[in-house]
Amino acid sequence: MSGPATSGFAARTVSFVNHPAGPKTIFFWGPFMRWCLVGASLKDLTRPADKLSISQNFALSAAGFISARWSFVIIHSFAAANFFVGLSGVAQLARIAHYCYTQQPVAQGTSR
């Protein structure tokens, strides 16, 4: 395949790679990895709540919201990624809390 369509695609690819905020810089990979954390947290929505870590999701929420505040000084898209990292952590914590509060206590000497 050759022609104007191919050369246009190649030019856009080279332009993207060599952009000041392209994949050769931290300005690309920082937000990219934050969005990967959001994706991983969304994937965890399919896991049972009893298999989720409270401390991990609390740390994820705190890091996301704290970083979102400071990201507004730097880059707004990075702030959005951090905000959604925090939001996804809070969603998981809510699932854990709901699971813990809806479990029936087991009486002494009996099994389920």
Short mmCIF file of N, CA and C in Angstrom, two decimals:
data_model
loop_
_atom_site.label_atom_id
_atom_site.label_comp_id
_atom_site.label_asym_id
_atom_site.label_seq_id
_atom_site.Cartn_x
_atom_site.Cartn_y
_atom_site.Cartn_z
N MET A 1 0.85 -1.17 0.00
CA MET A 1 0.00 0.00 0.00
C MET A 1 0.89 1.23 0.00
N SER A 2 0.61 2.12 -0.88
CA SER A 2 1.39 3.35 -0.94
C SER A 2 0.47 4.47 -1.39
N GLY A 3 1.00 5.66 -1.38
CA GLY A 3 0.21 6.79 -1.85
C GLY A 3 0.04 7.84 -0.76
N PRO A 4 -0.88 8.78 -0.98
CA PRO A 4 -1.08 9.88 -0.04
C PRO A 4 -1.57 9.42 1.33
N ALA A 5 -2.41 8.38 1.38
CA ALA A 5 -2.91 7.92 2.67
C ALA A 5 -1.78 7.39 3.54
N THR A 6 -0.88 6.63 2.97
CA THR A 6 0.23 6.08 3.71
C THR A 6 1.18 7.17 4.17
N SER A 7 1.50 8.10 3.30
CA SER A 7 2.44 9.16 3.68
C SER A 7 1.82 10.07 4.73
N GLY A 8 0.49 10.27 4.69
CA GLY A 8 -0.18 11.07 5.71
C GLY A 8 -0.11 10.40 7.07
N PHE A 9 -0.33 9.07 7.08
CA PHE A 9 -0.26 8.32 8.33
C PHE A 9 1.17 8.35 8.89
N ALA A 10 2.14 8.17 8.02
CA ALA A 10 3.54 8.18 8.45
C ALA A 10 3.91 9.55 9.00
N ALA A 11 3.45 10.61 8.36
CA ALA A 11 3.76 11.96 8.83
C ALA A 11 3.12 12.22 10.20
N ARG A 12 1.88 11.76 10.37
CA ARG A 12 1.21 11.95 11.67
C ARG A 12 1.91 11.14 12.75
N THR A 13 2.36 9.93 12.41
CA THR A 13 3.05 9.09 13.40
C THR A 13 4.37 9.74 13.82
N VAL A 14 5.14 10.22 12.87
CA VAL A 14 6.41 10.89 13.18
C VAL A 14 6.15 12.15 14.00
N SER A 15 5.12 12.89 13.63
CA SER A 15 4.77 14.10 14.37
C SER A 15 4.40 13.76 15.81
N PHE A 16 3.62 12.70 16.01
CA PHE A 16 3.23 12.28 17.36
C PHE A 16 4.44 11.85 18.18
N VAL A 17 5.30 11.04 17.59
CA VAL A 17 6.48 10.53 18.31
C VAL A 17 7.43 11.67 18.69
N ASN A 18 7.58 12.66 17.84
CA ASN A 18 8.52 13.75 18.09
C ASN A 18 7.89 14.96 18.76
N HIS A 19 6.62 14.87 19.14
CA HIS A 19 5.94 15.99 19.80
C HIS A 19 6.59 16.28 21.16
N PRO A 20 6.60 17.55 21.62
CA PRO A 20 7.19 17.87 22.93
C PRO A 20 6.55 17.14 24.10
N ALA A 21 5.32 16.67 23.95
CA ALA A 21 4.67 15.89 25.00
C ALA A 21 4.39 14.47 24.49
N GLY A 22 5.19 13.99 23.56
CA GLY A 22 5.01 12.67 22.97
C GLY A 22 5.62 11.56 23.81
N PRO A 23 5.64 10.34 23.27
CA PRO A 23 6.09 9.18 24.03
C PRO A 23 7.57 9.17 24.39
N LYS A 24 8.32 10.12 23.90
CA LYS A 24 9.73 10.20 24.29
C LYS A 24 9.92 11.00 25.58
N THR A 25 8.82 11.48 26.18
CA THR A 25 8.92 12.33 27.36
C THR A 25 8.07 11.79 28.51
N ILE A 26 8.35 12.25 29.70
CA ILE A 26 7.56 11.88 30.88
C ILE A 26 6.17 12.50 30.82
N PHE A 27 6.00 13.56 30.04
CA PHE A 27 4.71 14.22 29.93
C PHE A 27 3.68 13.31 29.27
N PHE A 28 4.13 12.30 28.56
CA PHE A 28 3.24 11.30 27.96
C PHE A 28 3.03 10.13 28.92
N TRP A 29 4.11 9.59 29.47
CA TRP A 29 4.04 8.35 30.23
C TRP A 29 3.43 8.51 31.61
N GLY A 30 3.58 9.66 32.24
CA GLY A 30 2.96 9.89 33.55
C GLY A 30 1.45 9.73 33.48
N PRO A 31 0.77 10.53 32.65
CA PRO A 31 -0.68 10.37 32.53
C PRO A 31 -1.09 9.00 31.97
N PHE A 32 -0.31 8.47 31.05
CA PHE A 32 -0.64 7.15 30.48
C PHE A 32 -0.70 6.09 31.57
N MET A 33 0.29 6.09 32.45
CA MET A 33 0.32 5.09 33.52
C MET A 33 -0.79 5.33 34.54
N ARG A 34 -1.14 6.59 34.77
CA ARG A 34 -2.27 6.87 35.67
C ARG A 34 -3.57 6.32 35.09
N TRP A 35 -3.75 6.48 33.77
CA TRP A 35 -4.95 5.94 33.15
C TRP A 35 -4.92 4.41 33.20
N CYS A 36 -3.74 3.81 33.19
CA CYS A 36 -3.64 2.35 33.35
C CYS A 36 -4.11 1.93 34.74
N LEU A 37 -3.82 2.74 35.76
CA LEU A 37 -4.31 2.46 37.11
C LEU A 37 -5.83 2.51 37.16
N VAL A 38 -6.42 3.48 36.46
CA VAL A 38 -7.88 3.57 36.39
C VAL A 38 -8.43 2.31 35.72
N GLY A 39 -7.80 1.90 34.63
CA GLY A 39 -8.23 0.69 33.93
C GLY A 39 -8.15 -0.54 34.82
N ALA A 40 -7.07 -0.66 35.58
CA ALA A 40 -6.92 -1.80 36.49
C ALA A 40 -7.99 -1.78 37.57
N SER A 41 -8.30 -0.59 38.05
CA SER A 41 -9.34 -0.48 39.07
C SER A 41 -10.72 -0.82 38.50
N LEU A 42 -10.97 -0.43 37.26
CA LEU A 42 -12.23 -0.80 36.63
C LEU A 42 -12.31 -2.31 36.44
N LYS A 43 -11.19 -2.93 36.11
CA LYS A 43 -11.15 -4.39 35.98
C LYS A 43 -11.45 -5.05 37.33
N ASP A 44 -10.99 -4.43 38.42
CA ASP A 44 -11.23 -4.98 39.76
C ASP A 44 -12.70 -4.92 40.17
N LEU A 45 -13.52 -4.18 39.42
CA LEU A 45 -14.94 -4.15 39.74
C LEU A 45 -15.58 -5.53 39.58
N THR A 46 -14.94 -6.40 38.82
CA THR A 46 -15.47 -7.75 38.63
C THR A 46 -15.00 -8.71 39.73
N ARG A 47 -14.04 -8.28 40.54
CA ARG A 47 -13.55 -9.15 41.62
C ARG A 47 -14.51 -9.10 42.81
N PRO A 48 -14.58 -10.18 43.58
CA PRO A 48 -15.40 -10.15 44.80
C PRO A 48 -14.83 -9.14 45.78
N ALA A 49 -15.71 -8.46 46.49
CA ALA A 49 -15.28 -7.40 47.41
C ALA A 49 -14.41 -7.93 48.54
N ASP A 50 -14.58 -9.20 48.92
CA ASP A 50 -13.77 -9.74 50.01
C ASP A 50 -12.32 -9.98 49.58
N LYS A 51 -12.04 -9.89 48.29
CA LYS A 51 -10.67 -10.08 47.79
C LYS A 51 -9.94 -8.75 47.57
N LEU A 52 -10.60 -7.62 47.86
CA LEU A 52 -9.99 -6.31 47.66
C LEU A 52 -9.28 -5.85 48.92
N SER A 53 -8.23 -5.06 48.74
CA SER A 53 -7.43 -4.57 49.85
C SER A 53 -7.88 -3.17 50.25
N ILE A 54 -8.23 -3.01 51.53
CA ILE A 54 -8.62 -1.69 52.03
C ILE A 54 -7.45 -0.73 51.98
N SER A 55 -6.28 -1.17 52.47
CA SER A 55 -5.13 -0.27 52.52
C SER A 55 -4.67 0.14 51.12
N GLN A 56 -4.70 -0.79 50.18
CA GLN A 56 -4.29 -0.47 48.81
C GLN A 56 -5.23 0.54 48.18
N ASN A 57 -6.53 0.35 48.34
CA ASN A 57 -7.50 1.25 47.73
C ASN A 57 -7.55 2.59 48.45
N PHE A 58 -7.30 2.61 49.75
CA PHE A 58 -7.21 3.88 50.47
C PHE A 58 -6.00 4.67 49.96
N ALA A 59 -4.86 4.00 49.81
CA ALA A 59 -3.65 4.66 49.30
C ALA A 59 -3.87 5.15 47.87
N LEU A 60 -4.53 4.36 47.05
CA LEU A 60 -4.83 4.74 45.67
C LEU A 60 -5.72 5.99 45.64
N SER A 61 -6.74 6.02 46.49
CA SER A 61 -7.63 7.17 46.55
C SER A 61 -6.90 8.42 47.01
N ALA A 62 -6.15 8.29 48.09
CA ALA A 62 -5.43 9.45 48.63
C ALA A 62 -4.41 9.97 47.62
N ALA A 63 -3.64 9.07 47.04
CA ALA A 63 -2.62 9.50 46.06
C ALA A 63 -3.27 10.16 44.86
N GLY A 64 -4.39 9.62 44.40
CA GLY A 64 -5.08 10.19 43.25
C GLY A 64 -5.59 11.60 43.51
N PHE A 65 -6.29 11.79 44.65
CA PHE A 65 -6.87 13.10 44.93
C PHE A 65 -5.81 14.14 45.30
N ILE A 66 -4.78 13.73 46.02
CA ILE A 66 -3.69 14.67 46.35
C ILE A 66 -2.95 15.08 45.08
N SER A 67 -2.65 14.12 44.24
CA SER A 67 -1.94 14.43 43.00
C SER A 67 -2.81 15.25 42.05
N ALA A 68 -4.12 15.03 42.07
CA ALA A 68 -5.01 15.80 41.20
C ALA A 68 -4.95 17.28 41.56
N ARG A 69 -4.90 17.59 42.84
CA ARG A 69 -4.83 18.98 43.27
C ARG A 69 -3.56 19.64 42.73
N TRP A 70 -2.43 18.96 42.87
CA TRP A 70 -1.16 19.53 42.42
C TRP A 70 -1.02 19.51 40.90
N SER A 71 -1.72 18.61 40.25
CA SER A 71 -1.63 18.52 38.79
C SER A 71 -2.28 19.71 38.10
N PHE A 72 -3.21 20.37 38.75
CA PHE A 72 -3.81 21.56 38.15
C PHE A 72 -2.78 22.64 37.90
N VAL A 73 -1.71 22.62 38.68
CA VAL A 73 -0.64 23.60 38.49
C VAL A 73 0.15 23.26 37.22
N ILE A 74 0.23 21.98 36.88
CA ILE A 74 1.07 21.53 35.78
C ILE A 74 0.27 21.33 34.50
N ILE A 75 -0.53 20.29 34.45
CA ILE A 75 -1.24 19.91 33.22
C ILE A 75 -2.64 19.44 33.61
N HIS A 76 -3.67 19.99 32.99
CA HIS A 76 -5.04 19.62 33.34
C HIS A 76 -5.37 18.18 33.00
N SER A 77 -4.84 17.63 31.90
CA SER A 77 -5.16 16.24 31.57
C SER A 77 -4.58 15.28 32.60
N PHE A 78 -3.46 15.64 33.18
CA PHE A 78 -2.88 14.82 34.23
C PHE A 78 -3.74 14.91 35.49
N ALA A 79 -4.32 16.08 35.73
CA ALA A 79 -5.22 16.23 36.87
C ALA A 79 -6.44 15.34 36.71
N ALA A 80 -6.97 15.25 35.50
CA ALA A 80 -8.13 14.38 35.25
C ALA A 80 -7.78 12.93 35.52
N ALA A 81 -6.62 12.50 35.06
CA ALA A 81 -6.19 11.12 35.30
C ALA A 81 -6.09 10.85 36.80
N ASN A 82 -5.47 11.76 37.54
CA ASN A 82 -5.33 11.58 38.99
C ASN A 82 -6.68 11.59 39.69
N PHE A 83 -7.57 12.46 39.25
CA PHE A 83 -8.91 12.50 39.85
C PHE A 83 -9.62 11.17 39.67
N PHE A 84 -9.53 10.58 38.49
CA PHE A 84 -10.20 9.31 38.25
C PHE A 84 -9.50 8.16 38.96
N VAL A 85 -8.20 8.26 39.21
CA VAL A 85 -7.52 7.26 40.05
C VAL A 85 -8.12 7.31 41.45
N GLY A 86 -8.26 8.51 41.99
CA GLY A 86 -8.86 8.67 43.31
C GLY A 86 -10.30 8.19 43.35
N LEU A 87 -11.06 8.54 42.34
CA LEU A 87 -12.46 8.14 42.26
C LEU A 87 -12.61 6.63 42.17
N SER A 88 -11.76 5.98 41.41
CA SER A 88 -11.84 4.53 41.30
C SER A 88 -11.49 3.86 42.63
N GLY A 89 -10.53 4.44 43.36
CA GLY A 89 -10.21 3.90 44.68
C GLY A 89 -11.37 4.03 45.65
N VAL A 90 -12.05 5.18 45.61
CA VAL A 90 -13.21 5.39 46.47
C VAL A 90 -14.33 4.40 46.11
N ALA A 91 -14.53 4.15 44.83
CA ALA A 91 -15.55 3.20 44.42
C ALA A 91 -15.25 1.81 44.98
N GLN A 92 -13.98 1.42 44.94
CA GLN A 92 -13.61 0.11 45.48
C GLN A 92 -13.79 0.08 47.00
N LEU A 93 -13.44 1.18 47.68
CA LEU A 93 -13.63 1.23 49.13
C LEU A 93 -15.11 1.14 49.49
N ALA A 94 -15.97 1.75 48.68
CA ALA A 94 -17.41 1.66 48.92
C ALA A 94 -17.88 0.21 48.75
N ARG A 95 -17.35 -0.49 47.76
CA ARG A 95 -17.71 -1.90 47.57
C ARG A 95 -17.26 -2.73 48.76
N ILE A 96 -16.06 -2.46 49.26
CA ILE A 96 -15.55 -3.20 50.42
C ILE A 96 -16.43 -2.93 51.63
N ALA A 97 -16.77 -1.66 51.88
CA ALA A 97 -17.61 -1.30 53.03
C ALA A 97 -18.98 -1.96 52.92
N HIS A 98 -19.56 -1.94 51.74
CA HIS A 98 -20.87 -2.57 51.54
C HIS A 98 -20.78 -4.06 51.83
N TYR A 99 -19.73 -4.70 51.37
CA TYR A 99 -19.54 -6.13 51.62
C TYR A 99 -19.42 -6.40 53.13
N CYS A 100 -18.60 -5.59 53.81
CA CYS A 100 -18.38 -5.81 55.24
C CYS A 100 -19.65 -5.60 56.06
N TYR A 101 -20.45 -4.61 55.70
CA TYR A 101 -21.66 -4.30 56.48
C TYR A 101 -22.84 -5.21 56.15
N THR A 102 -22.80 -5.91 55.03
CA THR A 102 -23.91 -6.80 54.69
C THR A 102 -23.66 -8.25 55.08
N GLN A 103 -22.49 -8.55 55.60
CA GLN A 103 -22.19 -9.92 56.03
C GLN A 103 -22.86 -10.19 57.36
N GLN A 104 -23.48 -11.38 57.49
CA GLN A 104 -24.11 -11.78 58.72
C GLN A 104 -23.04 -12.31 59.68
N PRO A 105 -23.08 -11.89 60.94
CA PRO A 105 -22.09 -12.43 61.88
C PRO A 105 -22.33 -13.93 62.11
N VAL A 106 -21.24 -14.66 62.26
CA VAL A 106 -21.31 -16.09 62.49
C VAL A 106 -21.40 -16.33 63.99
N ALA A 107 -22.40 -17.11 64.45
CA ALA A 107 -22.57 -17.40 65.86
C ALA A 107 -21.45 -18.31 66.34
N GLN A 108 -21.13 -18.22 67.63
CA GLN A 108 -20.05 -19.04 68.20
C GLN A 108 -20.43 -20.51 68.10
N GLY A 109 -19.49 -21.33 67.65
CA GLY A 109 -19.66 -22.77 67.62
C GLY A 109 -20.45 -23.29 66.42
N THR A 110 -20.84 -22.41 65.51
CA THR A 110 -21.57 -22.87 64.33
C THR A 110 -20.75 -22.54 63.09
N SER A 111 -21.05 -23.20 62.04
CA SER A 111 -20.38 -22.91 60.77
C SER A 111 -21.43 -22.54 59.74
N ARG A 112 -21.00 -21.97 58.68
CA ARG A 112 -21.91 -21.55 57.61
C ARG A 112 -22.28 -22.69 56.75
#
